[in-house]
Amino acid sequence: MTNTEKKSLEEGLQNRLLDYVSYVLTSARGLYKEPHSYGPMRMVDSLEKALFLLRDMGIKDDAIEESVAVIRENRWRVTSDPEAFAQALDDAILRLVKVTLKESSTSHE
Amino acid sequence: MNVLDAIKIRRSIRSFERRSLPPEVIQSIEDAILHSPSGSNAQESHFVIVQDPDQIRRIKRFAQGLSGDPAAVVVLCTNKEEALARGGLDTAEVLRFVNLGIAAAYILLTASSLEVGSCPARSFHQKAIKEILGLPEGIEPELLISLGYSNQPPRPKSSKPVREVISYDQYGKEKP
């Protein structure tokens, strides 16, 4: 990679990071008046954006990506079927619990 | 496509293909705006059609309700002072928002009739968007509508049973 390419990549990531920070801050401000159901949705969207950022920086975590994919499939249900959305969050959390337990058992070996 | 078909196929689209809208589509959106009714003919609304990718990116930073990468964003604004001067107190307090809602429906249905996806969003930071667009004092952004070609199949629609939404002749009375 040339220095110019490297600089362009860094600027791109800086811009993306600023996109992300602005999004999270604006979301936090908006939640004062928005429906309660928007809270979990914004957090999930923030997580997704953070994952995309990490992936583009060369850091990838399949377990978290799979977990988010479960939520993403049911994201639109947040207002029409909150229970289904909550169930998707439960499924995603339990996937991460499995990863956590697996890591834990590995670290004790 | 007739209006009812455009109504029936419309869904909020939150994920878009990365391609711009042809000028004919933008022209149709402009026509829809200009032919939208305005109570007392006050015409206090203002609309900013944003297609510049950099400007869309700036808006998106402060509009958490805007999802995906739309090809265009229409910012629906209202002017309270002009509404008061031209339409009176009721227009200033209520009707200007009704006018904006009708204009929004016109934009959404025009887009739908052209098979362009759209999503109205109220979740954004008004002062931030006002700064970014350089809106003068008194003109406030109230609603954003994203436009673009959907890259996902439409999701199913959920709605209340008809008897909870529509009555006949008297509240709660079902269709004769």
PDB file of C-alpha atoms in Angstrom:
ATOM      1  CA  MET A   1       0.000   0.000   0.000  1.00  0.00           C
ATOM      2  CA  THR A   2       1.345   3.410  -0.968  1.00  0.00           C
ATOM      3  CA  ASN A   3       1.453   6.288   1.505  1.00  0.00           C
ATOM      4  CA  THR A   4      -1.286   8.047  -0.465  1.00  0.00           C
ATOM      5  CA  GLU A   5      -3.518   4.960  -0.300  1.00  0.00           C
ATOM      6  CA  LYS A   6      -2.822   4.603   3.408  1.00  0.00           C
ATOM      7  CA  LYS A   7      -3.674   8.244   4.055  1.00  0.00           C
ATOM      8  CA  SER A   8      -6.897   7.936   2.043  1.00  0.00           C
ATOM      9  CA  LEU A   9      -7.891   4.809   4.004  1.00  0.00           C
ATOM     10  CA  GLU A  10      -7.195   6.547   7.314  1.00  0.00           C
ATOM     11  CA  GLU A  11      -9.241   9.582   6.293  1.00  0.00           C
ATOM     12  CA  GLY A  12     -12.083   7.299   5.233  1.00  0.00           C
ATOM     13  CA  LEU A  13     -12.057   5.535   8.582  1.00  0.00           C
ATOM     14  CA  GLN A  14     -11.872   8.821  10.448  1.00  0.00           C
ATOM     15  CA  ASN A  15     -14.943   9.982   8.564  1.00  0.00           C
ATOM     16  CA  ARG A  16     -16.733   6.715   9.336  1.00  0.00           C
ATOM     17  CA  LEU A  17     -15.832   7.048  12.998  1.00  0.00           C
ATOM     18  CA  LEU A  18     -17.207  10.573  13.026  1.00  0.00           C
ATOM     19  CA  ASP A  19     -20.382   9.271  11.328  1.00  0.00           C
ATOM     20  CA  TYR A  20     -20.651   6.709  14.107  1.00  0.00           C
ATOM     21  CA  VAL A  21     -19.994   9.045  17.015  1.00  0.00           C
ATOM     22  CA  SER A  22     -22.482  11.605  15.662  1.00  0.00           C
ATOM     23  CA  TYR A  23     -25.096   8.881  15.160  1.00  0.00           C
ATOM     24  CA  VAL A  24     -24.738   7.540  18.714  1.00  0.00           C
ATOM     25  CA  LEU A  25     -24.855  11.010  20.252  1.00  0.00           C
ATOM     26  CA  THR A  26     -27.863  12.120  18.181  1.00  0.00           C
ATOM     27  CA  SER A  27     -29.621   8.836  19.014  1.00  0.00           C
ATOM     28  CA  ALA A  28     -29.052   9.376  22.725  1.00  0.00           C
ATOM     29  CA  ARG A  29     -30.523  12.869  22.470  1.00  0.00           C
ATOM     30  CA  GLY A  30     -33.506  11.676  20.446  1.00  0.00           C
ATOM     31  CA  LEU A  31     -34.497   9.021  22.961  1.00  0.00           C
ATOM     32  CA  TYR A  32     -35.758  11.618  25.418  1.00  0.00           C
ATOM     33  CA  LYS A  33     -38.871  12.051  23.288  1.00  0.00           C
ATOM     34  CA  GLU A  34     -38.964   8.944  21.126  1.00  0.00           C
ATOM     35  CA  PRO A  35     -41.005   5.773  21.798  1.00  0.00           C
ATOM     36  CA  HIS A  36     -39.434   3.405  24.328  1.00  0.00           C
ATOM     37  CA  SER A  37     -39.146   0.687  21.703  1.00  0.00           C
ATOM     38  CA  TYR A  38     -36.674   2.843  19.762  1.00  0.00           C
ATOM     39  CA  GLY A  39     -34.074   2.486  22.552  1.00  0.00           C
ATOM     40  CA  PRO A  40     -33.137  -1.153  21.893  1.00  0.00           C
ATOM     41  CA  MET A  41     -33.391  -0.564  18.139  1.00  0.00           C
ATOM     42  CA  ARG A  42     -30.912   2.328  18.291  1.00  0.00           C
ATOM     43  CA  MET A  43     -28.526   0.273  20.394  1.00  0.00           C
ATOM     44  CA  VAL A  44     -28.692  -2.578  17.899  1.00  0.00           C
ATOM     45  CA  ASP A  45     -28.109  -0.165  15.023  1.00  0.00           C
ATOM     46  CA  SER A  46     -25.139   1.323  16.894  1.00  0.00           C
ATOM     47  CA  LEU A  47     -23.730  -2.156  17.423  1.00  0.00           C
ATOM     48  CA  GLU A  48     -24.152  -2.970  13.749  1.00  0.00           C
ATOM     49  CA  LYS A  49     -22.399   0.237  12.704  1.00  0.00           C
ATOM     50  CA  ALA A  50     -19.558  -0.487  15.131  1.00  0.00           C
ATOM     51  CA  LEU A  51     -19.185  -3.978  13.693  1.00  0.00           C
ATOM     52  CA  PHE A  52     -19.019  -2.616  10.157  1.00  0.00           C
ATOM     53  CA  LEU A  53     -16.319  -0.190  11.299  1.00  0.00           C
ATOM     54  CA  LEU A  54     -14.302  -2.940  12.957  1.00  0.00           C
ATOM     55  CA  ARG A  55     -14.685  -5.183   9.915  1.00  0.00           C
ATOM     56  CA  ASP A  56     -13.429  -2.417   7.620  1.00  0.00           C
ATOM     57  CA  MET A  57     -10.468  -1.945   9.933  1.00  0.00           C
ATOM     58  CA  GLY A  58      -9.641  -5.616   9.481  1.00  0.00           C
ATOM     59  CA  ILE A  59     -11.097  -6.828  12.784  1.00  0.00           C
ATOM     60  CA  LYS A  60     -13.847  -9.422  12.463  1.00  0.00           C
ATOM     61  CA  ASP A  61     -15.765 -11.428  15.023  1.00  0.00           C
ATOM     62  CA  ASP A  62     -17.988 -14.112  13.494  1.00  0.00           C
ATOM     63  CA  ALA A  63     -19.795 -14.866  16.753  1.00  0.00           C
ATOM     64  CA  ILE A  64     -20.924 -11.276  17.237  1.00  0.00           C
ATOM     65  CA  GLU A  65     -21.791 -10.911  13.540  1.00  0.00           C
ATOM     66  CA  GLU A  66     -23.984 -14.020  13.708  1.00  0.00           C
ATOM     67  CA  SER A  67     -25.606 -12.703  16.828  1.00  0.00           C
ATOM     68  CA  VAL A  68     -26.392  -9.370  15.161  1.00  0.00           C
ATOM     69  CA  ALA A  69     -27.701 -11.157  12.046  1.00  0.00           C
ATOM     70  CA  VAL A  70     -30.437 -12.732  14.170  1.00  0.00           C
ATOM     71  CA  ILE A  71     -31.524  -9.319  15.391  1.00  0.00           C
ATOM     72  CA  ARG A  72     -31.268  -7.743  11.957  1.00  0.00           C
ATOM     73  CA  GLU A  73     -33.741 -10.262  10.518  1.00  0.00           C
ATOM     74  CA  ASN A  74     -36.320  -9.193  13.089  1.00  0.00           C
ATOM     75  CA  ARG A  75     -35.394  -5.525  13.374  1.00  0.00           C
ATOM     76  CA  TRP A  76     -38.498  -4.274  11.566  1.00  0.00           C
ATOM     77  CA  ARG A  77     -40.687  -5.976  14.185  1.00  0.00           C
ATOM     78  CA  VAL A  78     -39.602  -3.533  16.884  1.00  0.00           C
ATOM     79  CA  THR A  79     -42.779  -1.487  16.453  1.00  0.00           C
ATOM     80  CA  SER A  80     -45.182  -4.049  14.960  1.00  0.00           C
ATOM     81  CA  ASP A  81     -44.315  -7.105  17.062  1.00  0.00           C
ATOM     82  CA  PRO A  82     -42.142  -6.080  20.051  1.00  0.00           C
ATOM     83  CA  GLU A  83     -42.295  -9.574  21.575  1.00  0.00           C
ATOM     84  CA  ALA A  84     -40.774 -11.103  18.427  1.00  0.00           C
ATOM     85  CA  PHE A  85     -38.054  -8.445  18.499  1.00  0.00           C
ATOM     86  CA  ALA A  86     -37.386  -9.161  22.179  1.00  0.00           C
ATOM     87  CA  GLN A  87     -37.217 -12.876  21.346  1.00  0.00           C
ATOM     88  CA  ALA A  88     -34.635 -12.136  18.640  1.00  0.00           C
ATOM     89  CA  LEU A  89     -32.585 -10.179  21.193  1.00  0.00           C
ATOM     90  CA  ASP A  90     -32.836 -13.167  23.582  1.00  0.00           C
ATOM     91  CA  ASP A  91     -31.652 -15.539  20.839  1.00  0.00           C
ATOM     92  CA  ALA A  92     -28.748 -13.239  20.016  1.00  0.00           C
ATOM     93  CA  ILE A  93     -27.760 -12.895  23.690  1.00  0.00           C
ATOM     94  CA  LEU A  94     -27.857 -16.670  24.204  1.00  0.00           C
ATOM     95  CA  ARG A  95     -25.535 -17.118  21.229  1.00  0.00           C
ATOM     96  CA  LEU A  96     -23.056 -14.820  22.940  1.00  0.00           C
ATOM     97  CA  VAL A  97     -23.518 -16.708  26.219  1.00  0.00           C
ATOM     98  CA  LYS A  98     -22.471 -19.876  24.383  1.00  0.00           C
ATOM     99  CA  VAL A  99     -19.380 -18.096  23.080  1.00  0.00           C
ATOM    100  CA  THR A 100     -18.636 -16.812  26.594  1.00  0.00           C
ATOM    101  CA  LEU A 101     -18.975 -20.272  28.158  1.00  0.00           C
ATOM    102  CA  LYS A 102     -16.868 -21.819  25.434  1.00  0.00           C
ATOM    103  CA  GLU A 103     -14.130 -19.209  25.999  1.00  0.00           C
ATOM    104  CA  SER A 104     -14.410 -19.748  29.734  1.00  0.00           C
ATOM    105  CA  SER A 105     -13.997 -23.530  29.483  1.00  0.00           C
ATOM    106  CA  THR A 106     -11.064 -23.072  27.100  1.00  0.00           C
ATOM    107  CA  SER A 107      -9.323 -20.668  29.481  1.00  0.00           C
ATOM    108  CA  HIS A 108      -9.627 -23.170  32.353  1.00  0.00           C
ATOM    109  CA  GLU A 109      -8.034 -25.974  30.389  1.00  0.00           C
TER     110      GLU A 109
ATOM    111  CA  MET B   1     -49.823   2.866 -11.906  1.00  0.00           C
ATOM    112  CA  ASN B   2     -52.974   4.278 -10.343  1.00  0.00           C
ATOM    113  CA  VAL B   3     -52.976   5.928  -6.913  1.00  0.00           C
ATOM    114  CA  LEU B   4     -54.527   3.005  -5.027  1.00  0.00           C
ATOM    115  CA  ASP B   5     -51.944   0.589  -6.432  1.00  0.00           C
ATOM    116  CA  ALA B   6     -49.189   3.004  -5.392  1.00  0.00           C
ATOM    117  CA  ILE B   7     -50.703   3.108  -1.895  1.00  0.00           C
ATOM    118  CA  LYS B   8     -50.939  -0.674  -1.651  1.00  0.00           C
ATOM    119  CA  ILE B   9     -47.371  -1.442  -2.731  1.00  0.00           C
ATOM    120  CA  ARG B  10     -45.731   1.265  -0.626  1.00  0.00           C
ATOM    121  CA  ARG B  11     -43.668   0.162   2.372  1.00  0.00           C
ATOM    122  CA  SER B  12     -41.043   2.015   4.334  1.00  0.00           C
ATOM    123  CA  ILE B  13     -37.716   1.125   2.715  1.00  0.00           C
ATOM    124  CA  ARG B  14     -34.586   1.301   4.851  1.00  0.00           C
ATOM    125  CA  SER B  15     -31.978  -0.302   2.615  1.00  0.00           C
ATOM    126  CA  PHE B  16     -31.140   1.027  -0.825  1.00  0.00           C
ATOM    127  CA  GLU B  17     -29.167   0.171  -3.938  1.00  0.00           C
ATOM    128  CA  ARG B  18     -26.199   2.432  -4.577  1.00  0.00           C
ATOM    129  CA  ARG B  19     -27.574   4.214  -7.620  1.00  0.00           C
ATOM    130  CA  SER B  20     -28.866   7.696  -8.151  1.00  0.00           C
ATOM    131  CA  LEU B  21     -32.374   8.688  -9.150  1.00  0.00           C
ATOM    132  CA  PRO B  22     -32.980   9.787 -12.745  1.00  0.00           C
ATOM    133  CA  PRO B  23     -33.920  13.457 -13.264  1.00  0.00           C
ATOM    134  CA  GLU B  24     -37.489  12.436 -14.230  1.00  0.00           C
ATOM    135  CA  VAL B  25     -38.045  11.050 -10.744  1.00  0.00           C
ATOM    136  CA  ILE B  26     -36.838  14.259  -9.103  1.00  0.00           C
ATOM    137  CA  GLN B  27     -39.014  16.262 -11.505  1.00  0.00           C
ATOM    138  CA  SER B  28     -42.024  14.167 -10.478  1.00  0.00           C
ATOM    139  CA  ILE B  29     -41.282  14.747  -6.797  1.00  0.00           C
ATOM    140  CA  GLU B  30     -41.101  18.494  -7.496  1.00  0.00           C
ATOM    141  CA  ASP B  31     -44.456  18.322  -9.311  1.00  0.00           C
ATOM    142  CA  ALA B  32     -45.994  16.441  -6.389  1.00  0.00           C
ATOM    143  CA  ILE B  33     -44.769  19.120  -3.967  1.00  0.00           C
ATOM    144  CA  LEU B  34     -45.979  21.994  -6.103  1.00  0.00           C
ATOM    145  CA  HIS B  35     -49.426  20.434  -6.560  1.00  0.00           C
ATOM    146  CA  SER B  36     -49.883  19.582  -2.898  1.00  0.00           C
ATOM    147  CA  PRO B  37     -52.777  21.480  -1.285  1.00  0.00           C
ATOM    148  CA  SER B  38     -52.179  24.174   1.311  1.00  0.00           C
ATOM    149  CA  GLY B  39     -54.864  25.292   3.781  1.00  0.00           C
ATOM    150  CA  SER B  40     -55.884  28.933   3.185  1.00  0.00           C
ATOM    151  CA  ASN B  41     -53.409  28.781   0.308  1.00  0.00           C
ATOM    152  CA  ALA B  42     -50.811  29.913   2.852  1.00  0.00           C
ATOM    153  CA  GLN B  43     -48.027  27.931   1.143  1.00  0.00           C
ATOM    154  CA  GLU B  44     -45.825  28.278   4.208  1.00  0.00           C
ATOM    155  CA  SER B  45     -43.939  25.008   3.582  1.00  0.00           C
ATOM    156  CA  HIS B  46     -40.454  24.753   2.122  1.00  0.00           C
ATOM    157  CA  PHE B  47     -38.745  21.642   0.779  1.00  0.00           C
ATOM    158  CA  VAL B  48     -35.041  20.937   0.359  1.00  0.00           C
ATOM    159  CA  ILE B  49     -34.242  18.114  -2.046  1.00  0.00           C
ATOM    160  CA  VAL B  50     -30.770  16.810  -1.209  1.00  0.00           C
ATOM    161  CA  GLN B  51     -28.904  14.621  -3.695  1.00  0.00           C
ATOM    162  CA  ASP B  52     -25.285  15.593  -3.052  1.00  0.00           C
ATOM    163  CA  PRO B  53     -23.720  12.488  -1.415  1.00  0.00           C
ATOM    164  CA  ASP B  54     -21.585  14.598   0.927  1.00  0.00           C
ATOM    165  CA  GLN B  55     -24.611  16.572   2.076  1.00  0.00           C
ATOM    166  CA  ILE B  56     -26.593  13.344   2.580  1.00  0.00           C
ATOM    167  CA  ARG B  57     -23.734  12.022   4.684  1.00  0.00           C
ATOM    168  CA  ARG B  58     -23.758  15.165   6.827  1.00  0.00           C
ATOM    169  CA  ILE B  59     -27.506  14.838   7.340  1.00  0.00           C
ATOM    170  CA  LYS B  60     -27.223  11.147   8.212  1.00  0.00           C
ATOM    171  CA  ARG B  61     -24.799  11.901  11.027  1.00  0.00           C
ATOM    172  CA  PHE B  62     -27.562  13.755  12.832  1.00  0.00           C
ATOM    173  CA  ALA B  63     -30.596  11.822  11.625  1.00  0.00           C
ATOM    174  CA  GLN B  64     -30.743   8.552  13.501  1.00  0.00           C
ATOM    175  CA  GLY B  65     -34.059   7.682  11.854  1.00  0.00           C
ATOM    176  CA  LEU B  66     -32.537   7.666   8.364  1.00  0.00           C
ATOM    177  CA  SER B  67     -31.442   4.152   7.510  1.00  0.00           C
ATOM    178  CA  GLY B  68     -29.387   2.835   4.616  1.00  0.00           C
ATOM    179  CA  ASP B  69     -27.793   4.932   1.902  1.00  0.00           C
ATOM    180  CA  PRO B  70     -30.598   6.776   0.128  1.00  0.00           C
ATOM    181  CA  ALA B  71     -30.040   8.437  -3.235  1.00  0.00           C
ATOM    182  CA  ALA B  72     -31.932  11.510  -2.102  1.00  0.00           C
ATOM    183  CA  VAL B  73     -33.438  13.020   1.016  1.00  0.00           C
ATOM    184  CA  VAL B  74     -36.331  15.464   0.946  1.00  0.00           C
ATOM    185  CA  VAL B  75     -36.356  17.749   3.967  1.00  0.00           C
ATOM    186  CA  LEU B  76     -39.849  19.040   4.685  1.00  0.00           C
ATOM    187  CA  CYS B  77     -39.769  22.382   6.444  1.00  0.00           C
ATOM    188  CA  THR B  78     -42.389  24.753   7.746  1.00  0.00           C
ATOM    189  CA  ASN B  79     -42.408  28.467   8.439  1.00  0.00           C
ATOM    190  CA  LYS B  80     -44.529  29.448  11.444  1.00  0.00           C
ATOM    191  CA  GLU B  81     -44.312  33.194  10.857  1.00  0.00           C
ATOM    192  CA  GLU B  82     -45.413  32.919   7.258  1.00  0.00           C
ATOM    193  CA  ALA B  83     -48.200  30.537   8.296  1.00  0.00           C
ATOM    194  CA  LEU B  84     -49.430  33.098  10.836  1.00  0.00           C
ATOM    195  CA  ALA B  85     -49.227  36.012   8.416  1.00  0.00           C
ATOM    196  CA  ARG B  86     -50.896  34.240   5.514  1.00  0.00           C
ATOM    197  CA  GLY B  87     -53.195  31.723   7.181  1.00  0.00           C
ATOM    198  CA  GLY B  88     -53.926  32.966  10.703  1.00  0.00           C
ATOM    199  CA  LEU B  89     -53.527  31.366  14.104  1.00  0.00           C
ATOM    200  CA  ASP B  90     -55.018  27.960  13.261  1.00  0.00           C
ATOM    201  CA  THR B  91     -52.653  27.613  10.321  1.00  0.00           C
ATOM    202  CA  ALA B  92     -49.690  28.636  12.474  1.00  0.00           C
ATOM    203  CA  GLU B  93     -50.570  26.222  15.276  1.00  0.00           C
ATOM    204  CA  VAL B  94     -51.988  23.199  13.467  1.00  0.00           C
ATOM    205  CA  LEU B  95     -52.701  23.467   9.764  1.00  0.00           C
ATOM    206  CA  ARG B  96     -49.077  23.939   8.711  1.00  0.00           C
ATOM    207  CA  PHE B  97     -48.331  20.462  10.050  1.00  0.00           C
ATOM    208  CA  VAL B  98     -51.398  19.052   8.286  1.00  0.00           C
ATOM    209  CA  ASN B  99     -50.169  20.696   5.076  1.00  0.00           C
ATOM    210  CA  LEU B 100     -46.744  19.162   5.552  1.00  0.00           C
ATOM    211  CA  GLY B 101     -48.322  15.744   6.187  1.00  0.00           C
ATOM    212  CA  ILE B 102     -50.340  15.943   2.990  1.00  0.00           C
ATOM    213  CA  ALA B 103     -47.245  16.989   1.032  1.00  0.00           C
ATOM    214  CA  ALA B 104     -45.371  14.064   2.575  1.00  0.00           C
ATOM    215  CA  ALA B 105     -48.088  11.661   1.404  1.00  0.00           C
ATOM    216  CA  TYR B 106     -47.904  13.120  -2.103  1.00  0.00           C
ATOM    217  CA  ILE B 107     -44.128  12.609  -2.155  1.00  0.00           C
ATOM    218  CA  LEU B 108     -44.370   9.043  -0.812  1.00  0.00           C
ATOM    219  CA  LEU B 109     -47.046   8.031  -3.293  1.00  0.00           C
ATOM    220  CA  THR B 110     -45.334   9.665  -6.246  1.00  0.00           C
ATOM    221  CA  ALA B 111     -42.176   7.750  -5.347  1.00  0.00           C
ATOM    222  CA  SER B 112     -44.165   4.539  -4.917  1.00  0.00           C
ATOM    223  CA  SER B 113     -45.853   4.982  -8.313  1.00  0.00           C
ATOM    224  CA  LEU B 114     -42.373   5.182  -9.879  1.00  0.00           C
ATOM    225  CA  GLU B 115     -41.244   2.109  -7.914  1.00  0.00           C
ATOM    226  CA  VAL B 116     -38.866   4.246  -5.885  1.00  0.00           C
ATOM    227  CA  GLY B 117     -38.546   3.276  -2.225  1.00  0.00           C
ATOM    228  CA  SER B 118     -39.066   5.809   0.519  1.00  0.00           C
ATOM    229  CA  CYS B 119     -39.132   6.188   4.270  1.00  0.00           C
ATOM    230  CA  PRO B 120     -40.359   9.155   6.295  1.00  0.00           C
ATOM    231  CA  ALA B 121     -38.275   9.895   9.381  1.00  0.00           C
ATOM    232  CA  ARG B 122     -38.931  12.244  12.251  1.00  0.00           C
ATOM    233  CA  SER B 123     -35.950  11.068  14.291  1.00  0.00           C
ATOM    234  CA  PHE B 124     -33.324  13.705  13.688  1.00  0.00           C
ATOM    235  CA  HIS B 125     -31.769  16.647  15.476  1.00  0.00           C
ATOM    236  CA  GLN B 126     -33.643  19.677  14.177  1.00  0.00           C
ATOM    237  CA  LYS B 127     -31.022  22.314  14.999  1.00  0.00           C
ATOM    238  CA  ALA B 128     -28.234  20.204  13.475  1.00  0.00           C
ATOM    239  CA  ILE B 129     -30.151  19.672  10.240  1.00  0.00           C
ATOM    240  CA  LYS B 130     -31.073  23.345  10.155  1.00  0.00           C
ATOM    241  CA  GLU B 131     -27.397  24.312  10.407  1.00  0.00           C
ATOM    242  CA  ILE B 132     -26.310  21.818   7.763  1.00  0.00           C
ATOM    243  CA  LEU B 133     -28.940  23.015   5.279  1.00  0.00           C
ATOM    244  CA  GLY B 134     -28.389  26.692   6.057  1.00  0.00           C
ATOM    245  CA  LEU B 135     -32.081  27.226   6.754  1.00  0.00           C
ATOM    246  CA  PRO B 136     -32.925  30.830   7.590  1.00  0.00           C
ATOM    247  CA  GLU B 137     -34.477  31.884  10.899  1.00  0.00           C
ATOM    248  CA  GLY B 138     -38.103  30.794  11.134  1.00  0.00           C
ATOM    249  CA  ILE B 139     -37.851  27.861   8.734  1.00  0.00           C
ATOM    250  CA  GLU B 140     -37.793  24.615  10.693  1.00  0.00           C
ATOM    251  CA  PRO B 141     -37.168  21.084   9.382  1.00  0.00           C
ATOM    252  CA  GLU B 142     -39.987  18.804  10.533  1.00  0.00           C
ATOM    253  CA  LEU B 143     -39.733  15.596   8.508  1.00  0.00           C
ATOM    254  CA  LEU B 144     -37.203  13.800   6.327  1.00  0.00           C
ATOM    255  CA  ILE B 145     -38.124  11.460   3.489  1.00  0.00           C
ATOM    256  CA  SER B 146     -35.416   9.191   2.135  1.00  0.00           C
ATOM    257  CA  LEU B 147     -35.674   8.075  -1.496  1.00  0.00           C
ATOM    258  CA  GLY B 148     -33.905   5.377  -3.474  1.00  0.00           C
ATOM    259  CA  TYR B 149     -34.216   1.993  -5.104  1.00  0.00           C
ATOM    260  CA  SER B 150     -34.801  -0.757  -2.586  1.00  0.00           C
ATOM    261  CA  ASN B 151     -32.296  -3.607  -2.469  1.00  0.00           C
ATOM    262  CA  GLN B 152     -34.532  -5.841  -0.371  1.00  0.00           C
ATOM    263  CA  PRO B 153     -37.948  -7.419  -0.925  1.00  0.00           C
ATOM    264  CA  PRO B 154     -40.772  -5.551   0.814  1.00  0.00           C
ATOM    265  CA  ARG B 155     -41.603  -6.792   4.293  1.00  0.00           C
ATOM    266  CA  PRO B 156     -45.139  -7.804   5.240  1.00  0.00           C
ATOM    267  CA  LYS B 157     -47.532  -5.086   6.288  1.00  0.00           C
ATOM    268  CA  SER B 158     -49.248  -5.197   9.662  1.00  0.00           C
ATOM    269  CA  SER B 159     -52.355  -3.168  10.353  1.00  0.00           C
ATOM    270  CA  LYS B 160     -55.261  -3.084  12.795  1.00  0.00           C
ATOM    271  CA  PRO B 161     -58.538  -4.836  11.916  1.00  0.00           C
ATOM    272  CA  VAL B 162     -60.686  -2.641   9.688  1.00  0.00           C
ATOM    273  CA  ARG B 163     -63.433  -2.218  12.338  1.00  0.00           C
ATOM    274  CA  GLU B 164     -60.892  -0.604  14.672  1.00  0.00           C
ATOM    275  CA  VAL B 165     -59.915   1.898  12.023  1.00  0.00           C
ATOM    276  CA  ILE B 166     -63.053   2.701  10.038  1.00  0.00           C
ATOM    277  CA  SER B 167     -66.619   3.308  11.261  1.00  0.00           C
ATOM    278  CA  TYR B 168     -69.719   3.937   9.184  1.00  0.00           C
ATOM    279  CA  ASP B 169     -72.169   6.735   9.906  1.00  0.00           C
ATOM    280  CA  GLN B 170     -71.316   6.719  13.628  1.00  0.00           C
ATOM    281  CA  TYR B 171     -68.249   5.856  15.709  1.00  0.00           C
ATOM    282  CA  GLY B 172     -67.934   2.117  16.193  1.00  0.00           C
ATOM    283  CA  LYS B 173     -70.679   1.212  13.733  1.00  0.00           C
ATOM    284  CA  GLU B 174     -69.686  -1.444  11.220  1.00  0.00           C
ATOM    285  CA  LYS B 175     -70.304  -1.453   7.501  1.00  0.00           C
ATOM    286  CA  PRO B 176     -74.032  -1.815   6.695  1.00  0.00           C
TER     287      PRO B 176
END
